[in-house]
PDB file of C-alpha atoms in Angstrom:
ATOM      1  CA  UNK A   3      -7.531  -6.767  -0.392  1.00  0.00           C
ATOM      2  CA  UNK A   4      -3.814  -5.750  -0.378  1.00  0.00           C
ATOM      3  CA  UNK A   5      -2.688  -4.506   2.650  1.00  0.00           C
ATOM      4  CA  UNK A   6       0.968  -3.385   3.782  1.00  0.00           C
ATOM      5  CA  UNK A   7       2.506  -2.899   6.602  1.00  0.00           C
ATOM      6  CA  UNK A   8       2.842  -5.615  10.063  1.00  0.00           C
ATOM      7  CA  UNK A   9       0.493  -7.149  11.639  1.00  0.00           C
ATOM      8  CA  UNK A  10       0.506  -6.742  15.817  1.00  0.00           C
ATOM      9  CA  UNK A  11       1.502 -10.507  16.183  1.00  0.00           C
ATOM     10  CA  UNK A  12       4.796 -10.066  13.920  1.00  0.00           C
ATOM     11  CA  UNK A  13       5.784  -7.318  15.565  1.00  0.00           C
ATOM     12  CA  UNK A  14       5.370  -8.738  19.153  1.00  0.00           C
ATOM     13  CA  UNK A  15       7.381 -11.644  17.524  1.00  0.00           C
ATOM     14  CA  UNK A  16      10.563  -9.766  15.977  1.00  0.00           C
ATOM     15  CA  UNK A  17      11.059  -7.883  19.394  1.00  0.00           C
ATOM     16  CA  UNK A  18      11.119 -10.523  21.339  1.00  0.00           C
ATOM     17  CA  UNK A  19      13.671 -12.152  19.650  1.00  0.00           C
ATOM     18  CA  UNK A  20      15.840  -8.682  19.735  1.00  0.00           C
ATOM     19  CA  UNK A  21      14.825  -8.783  23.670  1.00  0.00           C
ATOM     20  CA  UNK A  22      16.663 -12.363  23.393  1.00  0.00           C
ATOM     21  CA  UNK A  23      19.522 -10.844  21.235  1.00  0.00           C
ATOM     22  CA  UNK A  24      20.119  -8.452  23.997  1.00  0.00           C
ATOM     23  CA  UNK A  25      19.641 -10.565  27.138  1.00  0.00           C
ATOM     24  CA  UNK A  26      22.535 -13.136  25.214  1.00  0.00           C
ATOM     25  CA  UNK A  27      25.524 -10.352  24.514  1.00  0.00           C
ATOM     26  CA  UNK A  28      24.882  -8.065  27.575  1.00  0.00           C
ATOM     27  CA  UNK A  29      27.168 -10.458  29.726  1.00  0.00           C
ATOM     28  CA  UNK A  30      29.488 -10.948  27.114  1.00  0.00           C
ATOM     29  CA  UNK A  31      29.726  -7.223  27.317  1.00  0.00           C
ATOM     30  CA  UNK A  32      30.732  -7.096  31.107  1.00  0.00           C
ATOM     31  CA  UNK A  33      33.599  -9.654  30.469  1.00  0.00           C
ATOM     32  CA  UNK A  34      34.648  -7.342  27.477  1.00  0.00           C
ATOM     33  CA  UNK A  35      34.499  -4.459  29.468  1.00  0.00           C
ATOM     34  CA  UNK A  36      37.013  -6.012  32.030  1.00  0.00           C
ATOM     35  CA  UNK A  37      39.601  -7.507  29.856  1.00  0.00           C
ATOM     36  CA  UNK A  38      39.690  -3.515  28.415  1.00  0.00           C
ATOM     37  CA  UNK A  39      40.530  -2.213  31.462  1.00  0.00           C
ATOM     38  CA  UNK A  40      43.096  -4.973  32.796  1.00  0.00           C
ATOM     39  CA  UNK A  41      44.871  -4.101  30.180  1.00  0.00           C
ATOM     40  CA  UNK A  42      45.837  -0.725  31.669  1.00  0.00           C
ATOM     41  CA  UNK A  43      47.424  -2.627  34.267  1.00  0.00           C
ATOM     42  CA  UNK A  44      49.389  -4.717  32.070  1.00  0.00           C
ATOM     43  CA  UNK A  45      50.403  -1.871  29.825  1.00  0.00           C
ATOM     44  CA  UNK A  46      51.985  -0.122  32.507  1.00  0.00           C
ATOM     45  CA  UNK A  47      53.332  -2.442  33.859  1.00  0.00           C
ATOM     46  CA  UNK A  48      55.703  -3.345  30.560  1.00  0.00           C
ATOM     47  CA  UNK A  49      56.090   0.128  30.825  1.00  0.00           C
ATOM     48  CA  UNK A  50      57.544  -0.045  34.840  1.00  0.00           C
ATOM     49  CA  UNK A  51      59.840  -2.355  33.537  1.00  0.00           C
ATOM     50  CA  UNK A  52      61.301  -0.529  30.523  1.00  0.00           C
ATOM     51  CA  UNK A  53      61.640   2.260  32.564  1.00  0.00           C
ATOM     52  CA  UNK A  54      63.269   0.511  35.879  1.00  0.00           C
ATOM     53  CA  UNK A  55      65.337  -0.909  33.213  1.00  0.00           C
ATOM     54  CA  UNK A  56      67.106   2.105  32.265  1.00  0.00           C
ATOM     55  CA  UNK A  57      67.025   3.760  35.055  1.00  0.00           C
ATOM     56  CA  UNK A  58      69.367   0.844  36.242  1.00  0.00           C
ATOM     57  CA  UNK A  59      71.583   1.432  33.182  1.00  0.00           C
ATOM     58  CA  UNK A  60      71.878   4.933  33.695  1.00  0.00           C
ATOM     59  CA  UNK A  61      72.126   4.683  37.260  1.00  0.00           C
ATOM     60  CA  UNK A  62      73.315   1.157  38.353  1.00  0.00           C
ATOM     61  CA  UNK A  63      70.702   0.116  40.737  1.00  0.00           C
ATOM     62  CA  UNK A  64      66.883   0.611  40.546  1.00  0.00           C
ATOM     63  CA  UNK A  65      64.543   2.820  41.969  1.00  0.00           C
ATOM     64  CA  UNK A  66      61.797   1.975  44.547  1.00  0.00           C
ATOM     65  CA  UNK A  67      58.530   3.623  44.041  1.00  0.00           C
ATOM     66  CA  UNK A  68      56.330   3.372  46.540  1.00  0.00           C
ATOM     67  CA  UNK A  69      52.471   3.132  46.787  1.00  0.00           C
ATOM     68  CA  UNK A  70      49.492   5.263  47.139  1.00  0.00           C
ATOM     69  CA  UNK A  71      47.213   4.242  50.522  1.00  0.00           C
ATOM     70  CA  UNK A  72      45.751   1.105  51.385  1.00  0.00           C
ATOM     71  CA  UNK A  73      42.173   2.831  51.111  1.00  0.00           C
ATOM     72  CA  UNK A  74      42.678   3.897  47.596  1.00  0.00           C
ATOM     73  CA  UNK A  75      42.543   0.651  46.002  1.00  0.00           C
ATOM     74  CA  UNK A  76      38.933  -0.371  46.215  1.00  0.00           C
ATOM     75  CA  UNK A  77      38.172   3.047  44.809  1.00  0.00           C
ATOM     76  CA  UNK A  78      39.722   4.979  41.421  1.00  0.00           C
ATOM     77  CA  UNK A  79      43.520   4.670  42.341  1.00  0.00           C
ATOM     78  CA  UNK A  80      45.241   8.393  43.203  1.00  0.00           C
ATOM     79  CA  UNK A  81      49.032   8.691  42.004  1.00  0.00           C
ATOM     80  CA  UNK A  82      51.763   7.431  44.274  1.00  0.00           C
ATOM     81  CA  UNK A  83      52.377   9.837  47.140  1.00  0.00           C
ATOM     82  CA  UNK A  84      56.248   9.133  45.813  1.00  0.00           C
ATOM     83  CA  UNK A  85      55.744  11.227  42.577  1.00  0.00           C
ATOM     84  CA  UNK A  86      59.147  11.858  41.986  1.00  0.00           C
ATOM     85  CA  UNK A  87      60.081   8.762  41.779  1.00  0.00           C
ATOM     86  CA  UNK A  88      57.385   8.084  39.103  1.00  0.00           C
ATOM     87  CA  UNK A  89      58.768  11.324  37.473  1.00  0.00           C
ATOM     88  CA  UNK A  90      62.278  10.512  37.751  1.00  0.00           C
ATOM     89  CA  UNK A  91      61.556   6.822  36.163  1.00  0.00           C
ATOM     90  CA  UNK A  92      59.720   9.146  33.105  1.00  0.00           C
ATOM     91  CA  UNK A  93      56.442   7.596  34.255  1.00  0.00           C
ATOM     92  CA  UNK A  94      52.713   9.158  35.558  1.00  0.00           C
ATOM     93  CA  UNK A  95      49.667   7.648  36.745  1.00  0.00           C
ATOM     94  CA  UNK A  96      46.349   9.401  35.726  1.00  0.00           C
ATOM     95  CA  UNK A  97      44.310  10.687  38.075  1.00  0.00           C
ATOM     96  CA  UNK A  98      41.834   8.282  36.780  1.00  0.00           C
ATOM     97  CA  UNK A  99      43.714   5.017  37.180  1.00  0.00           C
ATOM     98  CA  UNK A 100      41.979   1.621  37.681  1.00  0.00           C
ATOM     99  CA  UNK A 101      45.378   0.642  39.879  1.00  0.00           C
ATOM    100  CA  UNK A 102      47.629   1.440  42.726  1.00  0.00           C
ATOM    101  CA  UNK A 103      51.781   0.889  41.348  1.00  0.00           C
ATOM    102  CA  UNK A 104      54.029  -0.064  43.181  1.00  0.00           C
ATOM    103  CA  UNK A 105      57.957  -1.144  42.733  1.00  0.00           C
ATOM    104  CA  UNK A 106      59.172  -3.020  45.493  1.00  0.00           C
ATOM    105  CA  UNK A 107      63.169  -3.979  45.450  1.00  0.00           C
ATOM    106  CA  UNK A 108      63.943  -7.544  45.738  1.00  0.00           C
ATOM    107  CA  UNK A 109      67.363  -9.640  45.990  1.00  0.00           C
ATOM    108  CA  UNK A 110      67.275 -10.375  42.313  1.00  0.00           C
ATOM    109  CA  UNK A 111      66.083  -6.340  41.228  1.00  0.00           C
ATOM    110  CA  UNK A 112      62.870  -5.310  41.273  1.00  0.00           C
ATOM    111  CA  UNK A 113      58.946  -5.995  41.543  1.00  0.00           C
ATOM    112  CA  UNK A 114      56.291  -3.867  39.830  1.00  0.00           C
ATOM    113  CA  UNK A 115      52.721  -4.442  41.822  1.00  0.00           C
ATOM    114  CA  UNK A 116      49.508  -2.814  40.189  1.00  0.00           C
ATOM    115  CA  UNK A 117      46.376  -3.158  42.587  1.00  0.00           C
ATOM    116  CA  UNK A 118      42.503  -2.481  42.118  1.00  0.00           C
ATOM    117  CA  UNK A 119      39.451  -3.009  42.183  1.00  0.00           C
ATOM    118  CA  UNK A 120      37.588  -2.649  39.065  1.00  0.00           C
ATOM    119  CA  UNK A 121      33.826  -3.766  40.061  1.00  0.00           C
ATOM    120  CA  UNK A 122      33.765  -2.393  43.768  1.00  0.00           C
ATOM    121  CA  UNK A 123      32.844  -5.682  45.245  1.00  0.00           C
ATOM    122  CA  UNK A 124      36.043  -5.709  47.566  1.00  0.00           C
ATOM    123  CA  UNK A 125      38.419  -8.514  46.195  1.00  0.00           C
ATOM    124  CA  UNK A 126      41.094  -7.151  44.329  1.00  0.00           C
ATOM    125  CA  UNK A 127      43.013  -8.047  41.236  1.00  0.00           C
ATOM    126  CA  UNK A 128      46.962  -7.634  41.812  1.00  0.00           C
ATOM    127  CA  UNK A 129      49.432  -7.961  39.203  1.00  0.00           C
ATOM    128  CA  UNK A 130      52.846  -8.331  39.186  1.00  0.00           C
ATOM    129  CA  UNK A 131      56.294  -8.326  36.904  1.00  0.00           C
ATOM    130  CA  UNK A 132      59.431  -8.957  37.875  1.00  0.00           C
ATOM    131  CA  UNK A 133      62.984  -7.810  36.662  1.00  0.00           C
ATOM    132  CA  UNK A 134      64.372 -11.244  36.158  1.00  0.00           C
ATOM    133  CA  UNK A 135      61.905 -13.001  33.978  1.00  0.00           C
ATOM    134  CA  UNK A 136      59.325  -9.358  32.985  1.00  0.00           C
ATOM    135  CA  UNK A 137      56.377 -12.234  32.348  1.00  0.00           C
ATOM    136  CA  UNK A 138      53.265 -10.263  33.687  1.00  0.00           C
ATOM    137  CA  UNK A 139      51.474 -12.616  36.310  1.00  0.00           C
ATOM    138  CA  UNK A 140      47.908 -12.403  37.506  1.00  0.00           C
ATOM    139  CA  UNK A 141      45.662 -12.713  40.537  1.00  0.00           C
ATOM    140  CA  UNK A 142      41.274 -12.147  40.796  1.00  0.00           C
ATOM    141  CA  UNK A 143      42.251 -10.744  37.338  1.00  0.00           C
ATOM    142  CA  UNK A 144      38.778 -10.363  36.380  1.00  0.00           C
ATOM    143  CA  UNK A 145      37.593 -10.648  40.224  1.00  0.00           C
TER     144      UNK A 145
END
């Protein structure tokens, strides 16, 4: 008697380890999924100061950019209500932004402040360069 095929027992054995498989990498996933869209923040960021840079070369001081509302950052950040300074500084925020930018003006030049809050539980991940050292610094970064 040659049969082929699975019998019910192996079967109910090799998806239960896949069910184990899955249950392992889904919260690696989540953290994955995170550090993707922190990066947003960071790349524009660099960006803020590239372009704050030259603006103060061109211009001899930098530019202040203000932010959107308060209420926008636990939700899917709206561009700055100060879009021309965005524009002028060669810069736009999507309409589907994880953050709320900011440049504040400081004593030594400038600060660049991206907000959010990627999960919706209510603590927010800020953060911040600034002109004299452009190091990107973190806070709640993955909340």
């Amino acid at each position: 008697m040659n049969r082929r095929g699975f019998t019910l027992i192996e079967l109910a054995f090799v998806l239960t380890i896949i069910t184990f498989l899955a249950a392992a990498t889904i919260p690696g996933y989540h953290l994955v999924w995170l550090r993707v869209q922190t990066s947003e923040a960071r790349s524009m960021l660099t960006a803020v100061a590239h372009a704050e840079s030259t603006w103060r070369r061109d211009h001899g001081a930098f530019l202040e950019c203000l932010p959107g509302a308060a209420e926008d950052v636990p939700k899917v950040a709206r561009p700055a209500p100060d879009r021309a300074c965005w524009k002028a500084l060669g810069l736009s925020s999507s309409e589907r932004s994880r953050y709320r930018y900011q440049v504040k003006l400081t004593r030594a030049g400038f600060e660049a402040i991206a907000e959010g809050d990627l999960d919706g539980d209510g603590v927010t991940s800020t953060f911040r360069v600034q002109s004299n050292d452009l190091v990107i610094t973190s806070e709640n970064e993955l909340e």
